[in-house]
CSV table of C-alpha atoms in Angstrom, one decimal:
chain,number,residue,atom,x,y,z
A,1,MET,CA,9.9,-32.6,-49.9
A,2,ILE,CA,12.8,-31.9,-46.8
A,3,ASP,CA,15.6,-34.8,-47.9
A,4,LEU,CA,18.0,-34.3,-44.6
A,5,GLY,CA,20.5,-36.4,-47.2
A,6,VAL,CA,21.4,-40.0,-47.9
A,7,LEU,CA,24.2,-40.9,-46.0
A,8,GLY,CA,26.5,-43.4,-47.4
A,9,PRO,CA,28.7,-45.5,-45.6
A,10,GLY,CA,31.7,-43.7,-46.1
A,11,SER,CA,29.9,-40.4,-45.4
A,12,GLU,CA,30.3,-39.5,-41.5
A,13,ARG,CA,28.3,-36.2,-41.3
A,14,ALA,CA,26.1,-35.7,-37.7
A,15,HIS,CA,25.2,-39.2,-37.5
A,16,PRO,CA,24.4,-40.4,-34.5
A,17,PHE,CA,26.3,-42.9,-33.4
A,18,ARG,CA,28.9,-44.8,-34.0
A,19,ARG,CA,29.1,-48.4,-35.5
A,20,LYS,CA,31.2,-51.7,-36.2
A,21,ALA,CA,30.1,-53.7,-38.8
A,22,VAL,CA,31.5,-57.2,-37.9
A,23,ARG,CA,32.1,-58.7,-41.7
A,24,ARG,CA,34.7,-55.7,-42.2
A,25,GLY,CA,36.3,-56.6,-39.0
A,26,SER,CA,37.2,-52.5,-37.9
A,27,ARG,CA,36.2,-50.2,-35.7
A,28,LEU,CA,35.8,-47.0,-38.2
A,29,GLY,CA,32.0,-46.2,-37.3
A,30,ILE,CA,30.4,-42.6,-37.8
A,31,VAL,CA,31.2,-40.1,-34.8
A,32,LEU,CA,28.1,-38.3,-34.0
A,33,LEU,CA,28.1,-34.4,-34.4
A,34,ILE,CA,25.6,-32.8,-32.1
A,35,VAL,CA,25.4,-30.3,-35.1
A,36,ALA,CA,21.5,-28.6,-35.7
A,37,LEU,CA,21.1,-28.6,-39.2
A,38,SER,CA,20.2,-25.6,-41.3
A,39,LEU,CA,16.6,-26.4,-40.8
A,40,THR,CA,15.1,-24.7,-38.0
A,41,LEU,CA,11.4,-24.8,-36.3
A,42,SER,CA,10.6,-20.9,-37.7
A,43,GLY,CA,12.2,-21.7,-41.2
A,44,GLU,CA,12.2,-24.4,-43.7
A,45,LEU,CA,9.7,-26.9,-41.4
A,46,GLY,CA,7.2,-23.6,-41.8
A,47,PRO,CA,3.3,-25.6,-41.9
A,48,ALA,CA,3.3,-28.2,-44.3
A,49,SER,CA,1.0,-28.8,-47.2
A,50,ALA,CA,-2.4,-30.1,-45.5
A,51,ARG,CA,-2.3,-33.8,-46.3
A,52,LEU,CA,-3.3,-34.8,-42.5
A,53,ARG,CA,-6.9,-33.8,-42.2
A,54,VAL,CA,-8.3,-32.6,-39.1
A,55,LEU,CA,-11.4,-35.2,-39.1
A,56,SER,CA,-12.9,-34.5,-35.3
A,57,SER,CA,-11.9,-33.2,-31.4
A,58,LEU,CA,-13.1,-35.5,-28.3
A,59,PRO,CA,-13.2,-34.7,-24.3
A,60,PHE,CA,-10.0,-36.0,-23.2
A,61,ALA,CA,-9.2,-34.8,-19.4
A,62,SER,CA,-6.3,-36.0,-17.9
A,63,GLY,CA,-5.4,-39.4,-16.8
A,64,ALA,CA,-8.0,-40.8,-19.6
A,65,GLN,CA,-6.5,-43.4,-21.3
A,66,TYR,CA,-8.1,-44.9,-25.1
A,67,VAL,CA,-7.5,-47.1,-27.9
A,68,ILE,CA,-9.1,-46.8,-31.8
A,69,ASP,CA,-10.3,-49.1,-33.3
A,70,GLY,CA,-11.7,-49.8,-37.2
A,71,ASP,CA,-13.8,-45.4,-37.3
A,72,THR,CA,-14.6,-45.4,-33.6
A,73,ALA,CA,-12.1,-44.1,-30.5
A,74,PHE,CA,-12.6,-46.1,-27.3
A,75,VAL,CA,-12.3,-43.0,-24.2
A,76,ALA,CA,-11.6,-44.2,-20.4
A,77,ALA,CA,-12.1,-41.1,-18.6
A,78,VAL,CA,-12.2,-41.0,-14.5
A,79,GLY,CA,-15.3,-40.2,-13.1
A,80,ARG,CA,-17.6,-41.4,-9.8
A,81,GLY,CA,-17.9,-44.6,-8.5
A,82,GLY,CA,-15.1,-45.7,-11.5
A,83,ASN,CA,-14.5,-45.4,-14.8
A,84,ARG,CA,-16.7,-44.2,-18.1
A,85,VAL,CA,-16.3,-45.4,-20.7
A,86,SER,CA,-17.5,-43.9,-24.3
A,87,GLY,CA,-17.6,-44.8,-28.0
A,88,TYR,CA,-16.8,-42.1,-29.9
A,89,ASP,CA,-17.4,-41.7,-33.4
A,90,LEU,CA,-14.2,-40.5,-35.7
A,91,ALA,CA,-15.6,-38.5,-38.5
A,92,SER,CA,-17.6,-36.8,-37.0
A,93,GLY,CA,-16.5,-36.5,-33.3
A,94,ARG,CA,-20.0,-38.0,-32.1
A,95,ARG,CA,-20.6,-39.9,-28.7
A,96,LEU,CA,-22.1,-43.5,-29.6
A,97,TRP,CA,-22.4,-44.8,-25.8
A,98,SER,CA,-21.2,-44.4,-22.3
A,99,THR,CA,-21.0,-46.7,-19.9
A,100,THR,CA,-20.3,-46.8,-16.3
A,101,VAL,CA,-18.0,-49.0,-15.6
A,102,ALA,CA,-17.5,-49.4,-11.7
A,103,SER,CA,-14.4,-50.9,-9.3
A,104,LEU,CA,-11.9,-49.9,-12.2
A,105,SER,CA,-9.4,-47.2,-11.5
A,106,THR,CA,-7.3,-44.7,-13.5
A,107,LEU,CA,-5.2,-47.4,-14.3
A,108,VAL,CA,-7.3,-48.9,-16.7
A,109,ASN,CA,-5.8,-50.2,-20.3
A,110,LEU,CA,-8.2,-50.9,-23.0
A,111,GLN,CA,-7.5,-53.1,-26.0
A,112,ALA,CA,-10.0,-53.8,-28.5
A,113,ALA,CA,-10.0,-57.1,-30.5
A,114,GLU,CA,-13.1,-58.9,-32.8
A,115,GLY,CA,-15.7,-55.9,-31.9
A,116,VAL,CA,-15.1,-56.3,-28.1
A,117,LEU,CA,-13.8,-53.5,-25.9
A,118,VAL,CA,-11.7,-54.6,-22.7
A,119,ALA,CA,-10.9,-52.7,-19.9
A,120,THR,CA,-8.2,-54.1,-17.6
A,121,MET,CA,-6.3,-52.8,-14.8
A,122,TYR,CA,-3.1,-54.7,-13.2
A,123,ALA,CA,-3.4,-54.3,-9.7
A,124,PRO,CA,-3.0,-57.9,-7.1
A,125,GLY,CA,-4.4,-57.4,-4.1
A,126,LEU,CA,-7.4,-54.6,-4.7
A,127,ASP,CA,-11.0,-56.1,-4.5
A,128,GLY,CA,-13.2,-56.3,-6.9
A,129,ASP,CA,-13.4,-56.7,-11.1
A,130,HIS,CA,-10.3,-56.0,-12.5
A,131,THR,CA,-11.6,-56.9,-16.4
A,132,VAL,CA,-14.9,-56.0,-17.8
A,133,ALA,CA,-15.6,-56.7,-21.1
A,134,LEU,CA,-17.8,-54.5,-23.2
A,135,ASP,CA,-19.6,-54.7,-27.1
A,136,GLU,CA,-17.9,-52.1,-28.9
A,137,ALA,CA,-21.5,-51.4,-31.0
A,138,SER,CA,-23.3,-50.5,-28.0
A,139,GLY,CA,-21.4,-50.4,-24.7
A,140,ARG,CA,-23.1,-53.3,-23.3
A,141,VAL,CA,-21.1,-54.8,-20.7
A,142,LEU,CA,-20.2,-58.7,-21.9
A,143,TRP,CA,-18.5,-59.9,-18.7
A,144,HIS,CA,-16.1,-59.0,-15.8
A,145,ASP,CA,-13.7,-61.0,-14.1
A,146,ARG,CA,-11.5,-60.8,-11.3
A,147,TYR,CA,-8.9,-61.2,-13.1
A,148,SER,CA,-6.5,-59.2,-15.3
A,149,MET,CA,-6.7,-59.5,-18.7
A,150,ASP,CA,-2.4,-60.4,-20.0
A,151,MET,CA,-2.6,-60.6,-23.5
A,152,LEU,CA,-5.3,-61.1,-26.6
A,153,LEU,CA,-5.6,-64.8,-28.2
A,154,PRO,CA,-6.0,-66.2,-31.3
A,155,ALA,CA,-9.4,-67.8,-32.3
A,156,GLY,CA,-11.4,-64.8,-29.8
A,157,ARG,CA,-10.0,-65.7,-26.9
A,158,VAL,CA,-7.9,-63.8,-24.1
A,159,LEU,CA,-6.0,-64.6,-20.9
A,160,LEU,CA,-6.4,-63.7,-17.9
A,161,ALA,CA,-4.2,-64.0,-15.3
A,162,HIS,CA,-4.7,-63.6,-10.9
A,163,SER,CA,-1.2,-63.1,-9.5
A,164,TYR,CA,-1.4,-63.9,-5.5
A,165,ALA,CA,1.8,-63.5,-2.7
A,166,VAL,CA,3.6,-66.8,-1.3
A,167,ASP,CA,5.9,-67.2,1.5
A,168,THR,CA,8.8,-69.1,-0.4
A,169,GLY,CA,11.3,-68.5,2.6
A,170,PRO,CA,14.7,-66.1,1.8
A,171,VAL,CA,15.1,-66.0,-1.8
A,172,ALA,CA,17.7,-64.0,-3.5
A,173,ARG,CA,15.9,-62.8,-6.8
A,174,GLN,CA,17.3,-59.5,-8.7
A,175,GLY,CA,20.0,-59.3,-6.2
A,176,VAL,CA,17.1,-58.6,-3.3
A,177,MET,CA,16.8,-61.3,-0.5
A,178,LEU,CA,12.4,-61.9,-1.2
A,179,SER,CA,10.3,-63.9,1.6
A,180,GLU,CA,7.8,-63.3,-0.7
A,181,GLN,CA,6.7,-63.7,-4.5
A,182,LEU,CA,3.8,-63.8,-6.8
A,183,ALA,CA,2.5,-67.0,-8.0
A,184,THR,CA,0.4,-66.4,-11.1
A,185,SER,CA,-3.1,-69.0,-11.7
A,186,VAL,CA,-4.1,-68.0,-15.7
A,187,GLU,CA,-7.2,-68.7,-17.2
A,188,ALA,CA,-8.0,-68.7,-21.2
A,189,VAL,CA,-11.9,-67.0,-21.5
A,190,ASP,CA,-13.5,-66.8,-24.6
A,191,LEU,CA,-13.5,-63.1,-25.4
A,192,ARG,CA,-17.3,-62.4,-26.0
A,193,SER,CA,-19.0,-64.9,-23.1
A,194,GLY,CA,-15.7,-65.4,-21.0
A,195,ARG,CA,-16.7,-69.1,-20.3
A,196,SER,CA,-13.5,-70.2,-19.6
A,197,VAL,CA,-11.7,-73.1,-21.6
A,198,TRP,CA,-8.6,-73.8,-19.9
A,199,THR,CA,-6.7,-72.7,-16.9
A,200,TYR,CA,-2.7,-73.1,-15.8
A,201,GLY,CA,-1.0,-72.7,-12.7
A,202,LEU,CA,2.5,-71.1,-12.4
A,203,ASP,CA,4.6,-71.5,-9.8
A,204,ALA,CA,6.3,-68.4,-7.4
A,205,GLY,CA,8.5,-67.0,-9.6
A,206,CYS,CA,8.0,-68.4,-12.4
A,207,GLN,CA,7.5,-66.4,-15.9
A,208,HIS,CA,5.2,-66.5,-18.9
A,209,ALA,CA,5.2,-65.4,-22.9
A,210,ALA,CA,3.3,-65.9,-26.1
A,211,THR,CA,5.1,-66.8,-29.2
A,212,GLY,CA,4.4,-64.9,-32.8
A,213,GLN,CA,2.9,-62.5,-33.3
A,214,PRO,CA,0.3,-60.4,-30.4
A,215,ALA,CA,-3.0,-61.9,-30.8
A,216,SER,CA,-1.9,-64.6,-33.2
A,217,GLY,CA,0.6,-66.9,-31.3
A,218,THR,CA,-0.1,-70.4,-30.6
A,219,ARG,CA,2.3,-71.3,-27.2
A,220,LEU,CA,3.2,-69.8,-24.3
A,221,ALA,CA,6.7,-70.1,-22.9
A,222,VAL,CA,7.0,-70.7,-19.4
A,223,LEU,CA,9.9,-70.2,-17.2
A,224,CYS,CA,10.2,-71.3,-14.0
A,225,PRO,CA,13.1,-70.3,-10.4
A,226,GLY,CA,14.6,-74.0,-10.7
A,227,GLY,CA,15.2,-73.6,-14.5
A,228,ASP,CA,12.2,-75.8,-15.8
A,229,LEU,CA,11.0,-74.5,-19.3
A,230,ARG,CA,8.2,-75.2,-20.9
A,231,VAL,CA,5.9,-74.4,-23.8
A,232,VAL,CA,2.0,-74.4,-23.5
A,233,ASP,CA,-0.4,-75.1,-26.2
A,234,LEU,CA,-2.6,-72.0,-25.5
A,235,MET,CA,-5.7,-73.8,-27.6
A,236,THR,CA,-6.2,-76.6,-24.8
A,237,GLY,CA,-3.3,-75.2,-21.6
A,238,ARG,CA,-2.1,-78.7,-22.1
A,239,VAL,CA,2.2,-78.8,-21.9
A,240,LEU,CA,3.7,-79.7,-25.0
A,241,ARG,CA,7.2,-80.2,-24.1
A,242,SER,CA,9.7,-79.3,-21.2
A,243,THR,CA,13.1,-78.6,-20.5
A,244,ARG,CA,16.0,-77.7,-18.1
A,245,VAL,CA,17.7,-74.6,-18.4
A,246,PRO,CA,21.2,-74.8,-17.4
A,247,PRO,CA,23.0,-73.0,-15.3
A,248,PRO,CA,25.5,-70.7,-16.6
A,249,LYS,CA,28.6,-70.4,-16.5
A,250,SER,CA,31.2,-67.2,-15.5
A,251,GLY,CA,34.3,-65.9,-17.6
A,252,THR,CA,32.8,-67.0,-20.9
A,253,SER,CA,32.2,-65.0,-24.2
A,254,GLY,CA,31.2,-65.5,-28.1
A,255,VAL,CA,28.6,-67.7,-29.6
A,256,GLU,CA,27.7,-71.3,-29.4
A,257,SER,CA,26.1,-72.8,-32.0
A,258,ALA,CA,24.0,-75.6,-31.5
A,259,ALA,CA,23.1,-77.1,-35.2
A,260,ALA,CA,22.0,-80.6,-33.8
A,261,GLY,CA,20.6,-79.3,-30.8
A,262,THR,CA,18.9,-81.1,-28.1
A,263,THR,CA,15.6,-81.1,-28.1
A,264,GLY,CA,12.4,-80.9,-24.6
A,265,SER,CA,10.5,-83.6,-23.1
A,266,GLY,CA,7.2,-83.9,-23.5
A,267,ASP,CA,6.9,-84.3,-20.0
A,268,ALA,CA,4.9,-81.9,-18.2
A,269,GLY,CA,7.0,-81.8,-14.9
A,270,SER,CA,6.3,-79.9,-11.6
A,271,ALA,CA,6.5,-76.1,-12.5
A,272,GLY,CA,2.5,-75.8,-13.1
A,273,ALA,CA,-0.8,-77.8,-13.0
A,274,GLY,CA,-2.1,-77.1,-16.5
A,275,SER,CA,-6.3,-78.5,-16.5
A,276,GLY,CA,-5.4,-80.9,-19.1
A,277,ASP,CA,-3.2,-83.5,-19.5
A,278,ALA,CA,0.5,-83.4,-20.9
A,279,ALA,CA,1.0,-83.7,-24.4
A,280,ASP,CA,1.6,-87.8,-25.6
A,281,GLU,CA,4.3,-87.0,-27.3
A,282,THR,CA,8.5,-86.8,-26.5
A,283,GLY,CA,11.1,-85.1,-27.8
A,284,GLY,CA,13.9,-86.6,-26.7
A,285,ASP,CA,16.6,-85.3,-23.7
A,286,ASP,CA,16.2,-82.9,-20.7
A,287,SER,CA,18.7,-80.7,-22.6
A,288,GLY,CA,19.4,-79.0,-19.2
A,289,ASP,CA,19.6,-81.3,-16.6
A,290,SER,CA,23.1,-80.6,-15.4
A,291,GLY,CA,22.2,-79.4,-11.6
A,292,ASP,CA,19.1,-78.9,-8.8
A,293,GLY,CA,17.5,-75.6,-9.0
A,294,ASP,CA,18.5,-74.8,-5.4
A,295,ASP,CA,22.1,-73.3,-6.8
A,296,ARG,CA,20.2,-71.2,-9.3
A,297,ASP,CA,18.5,-69.1,-7.1
A,298,THR,CA,22.1,-68.2,-5.1
A,299,LEU,CA,22.4,-65.6,-8.4
A,300,GLY,CA,21.9,-62.7,-8.3
A,301,ILE,CA,19.8,-62.0,-11.1
A,302,ALA,CA,17.5,-64.6,-11.6
A,303,PRO,CA,17.0,-66.1,-15.5
A,304,VAL,CA,14.9,-63.7,-17.6
A,305,LEU,CA,12.5,-65.1,-20.0
A,306,SER,CA,10.8,-63.1,-23.4
A,307,THR,CA,10.5,-64.0,-27.1
A,308,ILE,CA,11.2,-63.2,-30.2
A,309,GLY,CA,8.9,-64.9,-32.8
A,310,GLU,CA,8.5,-68.5,-32.3
A,311,ARG,CA,12.5,-68.4,-30.6
A,312,LEU,CA,12.3,-68.3,-26.7
A,313,LEU,CA,14.8,-66.3,-25.1
A,314,VAL,CA,16.9,-67.1,-21.3
A,315,GLY,CA,18.9,-64.2,-20.4
A,316,SER,CA,20.8,-65.3,-16.9
A,317,ASP,CA,24.1,-63.8,-15.4
A,318,GLY,CA,26.7,-66.1,-13.7
A,319,ASN,CA,28.8,-63.7,-11.7
A,320,GLY,CA,29.6,-61.1,-13.6
A,321,SER,CA,28.8,-63.1,-17.1
A,322,MET,CA,25.9,-62.3,-19.1
A,323,ARG,CA,24.6,-65.3,-21.2
A,324,VAL,CA,21.1,-65.5,-23.0
A,325,ILE,CA,20.1,-69.1,-24.9
A,326,ALA,CA,17.8,-69.3,-28.1
A,327,TYR,CA,15.2,-72.3,-27.8
A,328,ASP,CA,13.0,-73.2,-30.9
A,329,ALA,CA,9.7,-72.6,-29.4
A,330,ASP,CA,7.9,-75.7,-30.8
A,331,THR,CA,10.5,-78.4,-30.1
A,332,LEU,CA,12.7,-76.6,-27.2
A,333,ARG,CA,15.6,-77.5,-29.4
A,334,THR,CA,18.3,-75.1,-28.2
A,335,LEU,CA,19.6,-73.0,-31.2
A,336,TRP,CA,22.9,-71.2,-29.8
A,337,THR,CA,23.8,-69.3,-27.5
A,338,VAL,CA,26.0,-66.1,-26.6
A,339,THR,CA,27.8,-64.7,-23.4
A,340,GLY,CA,29.3,-62.0,-22.8
A,341,THR,CA,30.5,-59.5,-20.1
A,342,GLY,CA,27.9,-57.6,-18.1
A,343,THR,CA,24.8,-58.6,-15.6
A,344,THR,CA,22.7,-56.7,-17.9
A,345,TYR,CA,20.4,-56.8,-21.2
A,346,GLY,CA,17.6,-56.5,-23.2
A,347,THR,CA,16.9,-58.6,-26.0
A,348,TYR,CA,13.9,-57.3,-29.1
A,349,PRO,CA,13.0,-57.4,-32.3
A,350,CYS,CA,15.0,-55.3,-35.0
A,351,ALA,CA,13.1,-55.4,-38.8
A,352,GLN,CA,14.3,-59.5,-39.4
A,353,LEU,CA,17.1,-59.5,-36.7
A,354,LEU,CA,17.6,-59.3,-33.1
A,355,CYS,CA,18.7,-56.7,-31.3
A,356,LEU,CA,20.6,-57.0,-28.1
A,357,SER,CA,21.7,-54.1,-25.9
A,358,ASP,CA,23.7,-54.9,-22.6
A,359,ASP,CA,26.3,-53.2,-21.1
A,360,ARG,CA,28.8,-53.2,-24.2
A,361,GLY,CA,26.1,-51.3,-26.1
A,362,LEU,CA,24.2,-52.4,-28.9
A,363,THR,CA,24.8,-56.1,-31.0
A,364,VAL,CA,22.6,-56.4,-33.6
A,365,LEU,CA,22.7,-60.2,-34.4
A,366,ASP,CA,21.6,-62.6,-36.8
A,367,PRO,CA,17.7,-64.5,-35.1
A,368,ASP,CA,19.0,-68.0,-36.6
A,369,SER,CA,22.3,-68.5,-35.6
A,370,GLY,CA,23.1,-66.1,-33.2
A,371,LYS,CA,26.1,-64.3,-35.2
A,372,GLU,CA,26.8,-61.0,-34.2
A,373,ARG,CA,26.0,-58.8,-37.8
A,374,TRP,CA,27.2,-55.1,-36.5
A,375,HIS,CA,28.1,-53.7,-33.3
A,376,THR,CA,28.0,-50.3,-31.1
A,377,PRO,CA,29.6,-49.4,-28.4
A,378,GLN,CA,26.7,-46.5,-27.4
A,379,HIS,CA,24.4,-47.1,-25.7
A,380,VAL,CA,21.5,-46.5,-27.9
A,381,ALA,CA,17.7,-47.0,-27.9
A,382,VAL,CA,16.1,-48.6,-31.4
A,383,GLU,CA,13.1,-49.2,-33.1
A,384,VAL,CA,11.2,-50.0,-36.6
A,385,PRO,CA,9.4,-46.9,-37.5
A,386,GLY,CA,6.0,-47.1,-37.4
A,387,ALA,CA,5.8,-50.6,-36.0
A,388,GLY,CA,3.4,-51.6,-33.8
A,389,PRO,CA,1.2,-54.9,-32.5
A,390,ALA,CA,0.7,-55.2,-36.6
A,391,PRO,CA,3.7,-53.1,-38.7
A,392,GLN,CA,2.7,-52.8,-42.4
A,393,LEU,CA,5.8,-50.8,-43.9
A,394,PRO,CA,6.3,-50.1,-47.2
A,395,PRO,CA,8.8,-52.6,-48.3
A,396,GLU,CA,11.7,-50.3,-49.4
A,397,LEU,CA,11.4,-49.2,-45.5
A,398,ALA,CA,11.5,-53.2,-44.0
A,399,GLY,CA,15.3,-53.7,-43.7
A,400,ASP,CA,15.3,-50.2,-41.9
A,401,LEU,CA,15.4,-48.7,-38.0
A,402,LEU,CA,15.5,-45.9,-36.1
A,403,VAL,CA,18.2,-45.3,-33.6
A,404,GLN,CA,18.2,-43.0,-31.5
A,405,PRO,CA,20.8,-42.3,-28.4
A,406,LEU,CA,20.1,-42.5,-24.9
A,407,GLY,CA,20.1,-39.1,-23.5
A,408,ALA,CA,20.2,-37.7,-27.4
A,409,ALA,CA,17.9,-35.0,-29.2
A,410,SER,CA,19.2,-36.3,-32.7
A,411,ALA,CA,18.6,-39.7,-34.1
A,412,GLY,CA,18.7,-41.3,-37.2
A,413,MET,CA,18.2,-43.8,-39.5
A,414,VAL,CA,20.2,-47.0,-40.4
A,415,ALA,CA,20.5,-50.3,-42.2
A,416,ALA,CA,19.3,-53.5,-40.3
A,417,GLY,CA,21.8,-55.5,-41.9
A,418,ASP,CA,25.0,-53.8,-41.5
A,419,GLY,CA,24.4,-50.1,-39.5
A,420,ARG,CA,25.2,-48.6,-42.5
A,421,PRO,CA,24.1,-45.0,-41.8
A,422,LEU,CA,20.9,-43.8,-44.4
A,423,LEU,CA,19.7,-40.3,-43.0
A,424,TYR,CA,19.7,-38.1,-40.2
A,425,LEU,CA,17.0,-36.9,-38.4
A,426,ASP,CA,17.5,-33.7,-35.9
A,427,ARG,CA,14.9,-33.2,-33.1
A,428,TRP,CA,12.5,-35.4,-34.9
A,429,GLN,CA,10.7,-38.5,-32.4
A,430,SER,CA,8.7,-41.6,-34.0
A,431,ILE,CA,5.4,-42.1,-33.5
A,432,THR,CA,4.6,-45.0,-32.4
A,433,GLY,CA,1.3,-47.6,-32.9
A,434,ALA,CA,-0.2,-50.2,-35.1
A,435,THR,CA,0.3,-48.6,-38.2
A,436,ARG,CA,1.1,-48.8,-41.4
A,437,LEU,CA,2.6,-45.5,-42.1
A,438,PRO,CA,5.7,-44.3,-40.2
A,439,LEU,CA,5.3,-40.9,-38.5
A,440,PHE,CA,7.6,-38.8,-37.1
A,441,ALA,CA,6.7,-35.4,-34.6
A,442,ARG,CA,8.9,-32.8,-34.3
A,443,TRP,CA,8.4,-30.0,-31.2
A,444,PRO,CA,10.8,-26.9,-30.7
A,445,ASP,CA,13.5,-27.4,-27.7
A,446,VAL,CA,11.1,-25.5,-25.7
A,447,PRO,CA,7.8,-27.4,-26.1
A,448,ASP,CA,4.8,-24.4,-26.3
A,449,GLY,CA,2.4,-26.9,-28.3
A,450,ARG,CA,3.4,-26.4,-31.4
A,451,VAL,CA,4.3,-29.7,-33.8
A,452,TRP,CA,5.6,-30.6,-37.4
A,453,PHE,CA,4.7,-33.6,-38.6
A,454,GLY,CA,6.7,-35.6,-41.3
A,455,MET,CA,6.6,-38.9,-42.6
A,456,LEU,CA,9.1,-41.0,-44.4
A,457,THR,CA,10.0,-41.9,-48.0
A,458,GLY,CA,11.8,-44.4,-49.9
A,459,GLU,CA,13.6,-44.9,-52.6
A,460,PRO,CA,15.5,-42.5,-52.3
A,461,LEU,CA,15.0,-42.0,-48.0
A,462,ALA,CA,13.8,-38.5,-46.9
A,463,LEU,CA,11.1,-37.2,-44.6
A,464,SER,CA,8.6,-35.5,-45.3
A,465,THR,CA,6.7,-33.1,-44.0
A,466,ILE,CA,2.8,-33.3,-43.7
A,467,GLY,CA,0.9,-31.3,-41.1
A,468,PHE,CA,1.3,-28.9,-38.7
A,469,ALA,CA,0.0,-28.6,-35.2
A,470,PRO,CA,-0.5,-25.3,-32.4
A,471,ASP,CA,-1.0,-26.6,-29.0
A,472,VAL,CA,-0.1,-30.7,-29.2
A,473,LEU,CA,1.4,-31.9,-26.0
A,474,LYS,CA,5.2,-33.1,-26.4
A,475,GLY,CA,5.4,-37.1,-26.8
A,476,GLN,CA,1.6,-37.7,-27.0
A,477,CYS,CA,0.3,-38.7,-30.4
A,478,ARG,CA,-0.1,-42.4,-31.5
A,479,SER,CA,-0.7,-43.2,-35.5
A,480,PHE,CA,-3.9,-46.4,-35.7
A,481,GLY,CA,-4.1,-47.3,-39.3
A,482,ASP,CA,-4.7,-44.1,-41.5
A,483,TYR,CA,-5.7,-42.0,-38.4
A,484,LEU,CA,-3.3,-39.6,-36.2
A,485,VAL,CA,-4.7,-38.8,-32.6
A,486,CYS,CA,-2.7,-36.5,-30.3
A,487,GLU,CA,-3.7,-35.4,-27.2
A,488,THR,CA,-3.5,-31.5,-26.9
A,489,LEU,CA,-3.3,-28.7,-24.2
A,490,VAL,CA,-7.2,-28.2,-24.4
A,491,GLU,CA,-8.0,-31.5,-22.7
A,492,THR,CA,-9.2,-32.7,-26.0
A,493,LEU,CA,-8.1,-36.0,-28.4
A,494,ARG,CA,-7.9,-34.2,-32.0
A,495,ILE,CA,-7.5,-37.1,-34.6
A,496,TRP,CA,-6.5,-36.5,-38.3
A,497,ARG,CA,-6.4,-38.8,-41.0
A,498,TYR,CA,-3.5,-38.8,-43.8
A,499,GLN,CA,-4.6,-38.5,-47.4
A,500,PRO,CA,-2.2,-39.2,-49.8
C-alpha cells in the first residue's frame, strides 16, 4: 500500500491547485508546488502484488476500435472494402466470430447494449451505410442505415441522426459568418430490428441533447438559433413543452435564483416537425418572449445547450459577458441564472454538484440554486475517478473529485463540497471507463512502455499499486467493470481482471 498522504485544510504541501471556499469568504488556498515525491518509478513503485491477472491478448492493429460488453470484446479493424468486426472471449482470447462490414470508415465508433453491437460513424455527405447493427452472439448483421447513431435510448431503442447542409444566407455563428448550416433529422428505431418508431426534424442550427443518465433518459432537449427551447418525449417524438430563451444582457455578474420560476408552454412551435402531435399539457406563459430571434443571430457566440441530469443549461454570450440559465427538464421552469465576465465556458457534473469552467477558472456550483460552493482561479481539468457512462464508485469515494491543472503532470483529489485537498497524486493519470474501480496509471516521464497501475481506496484515502506492465502505450488504457484493457506496443489489446 502506498499512502501518498492525506492533506488537511491547513496543509499546503505539494497540492496541485488553489481554491477559494465561498463559505470561508477567503482567497486563502493551497499553492501548487511541483515537487516530486520521494516515490520514483525505479524505486518504491516497483512491480506490485499481482492483483491484476492477465487474461488474454487480442490482435489489435493501429487505427482499430474496441468496446467491452460483459465477458466479450468487440474489435473493428480496417480491412479491404470496409471494417471487419470481430467478437472475442475475454478469458481465453478466442475469436468467436468475424463479420465484414462494408461502407464504414476508420472513423467507426462501437456501442454495445442488450445483446446488440452498433458500429457507426459520423461523416455527413459520405454515401453508404453510416450505421450497422450486429448480433453480439453470432456477428450476424441485424440491420443497417444511412443515418449515424446519435445515442442509445431506453426501452431497447437507438436514436439515429442525419445532418445535411442548408443554405441560410449570412449568419454569425461562433464569431464567423456562415452561409450554410447543418440541419438534422433524428429518428428513433428499434435496437434489434431497426424498425422506425418516430422521427423529428430540427431546423438549421438547432442543437439537441438527452436528459438524465446515458441510455436511460426519457426527454430530448432541443434549442434553436431563435432561442426556441423545447422538450421532446423520447418514447413518442411528441413535443412536451416549449419556451423562449431570453437574450443575454451585457455587463451583469452574479447569480439570480428563480424559486417561483416560469414554466414553458405546451405549444410545439415551429423549430421542428415531429411525427407525433404536440402534447396537450400546458405549463403557463412563455418565459422567454422578450425579443425576436434576428437580434440573437448578431451575437458573436450562439447559445449553447447542455444537460446535467434532469436540468437543461443554456449558455450565451452577451457582448463580453457569459450567462448560463438552468431549466427544469420536466416543466421548463427557470431555476437560476449565473452571469459573469468572459465568453467561453463549459459545464459538467462534479459528483453531486455542477462544475463551471470559464475565463475566471473553475467554479463549483450547487445545481439546485446555482450558488457558488468554491472557486479556484486556475484552469484545471476535473473528473470523477473511475466515472464513465455508469459510474459505480465505492460510497467512501462518491464525493471526491480529481483535479489537474491544465498542462501539469501532477493532480490531486479534493472534496467536491468545499474543494478541500485530500490526496496528492504525482504523475498518476486516471483511467476512465464504465467501471466501479477508480483506477490510475503511471508511466515514466519519457514513455518506454513501462506502466504501474494503482487504485484509490478510502478511509483513509490512499493509492495502492495493484500491477505492472512493460509494454503499454501511454494513455491507451480503459476499464470496464472488473476488466482493465490496454493497447500495447506490439499491436495487441491486453486484458487484465482485477482480483480483490
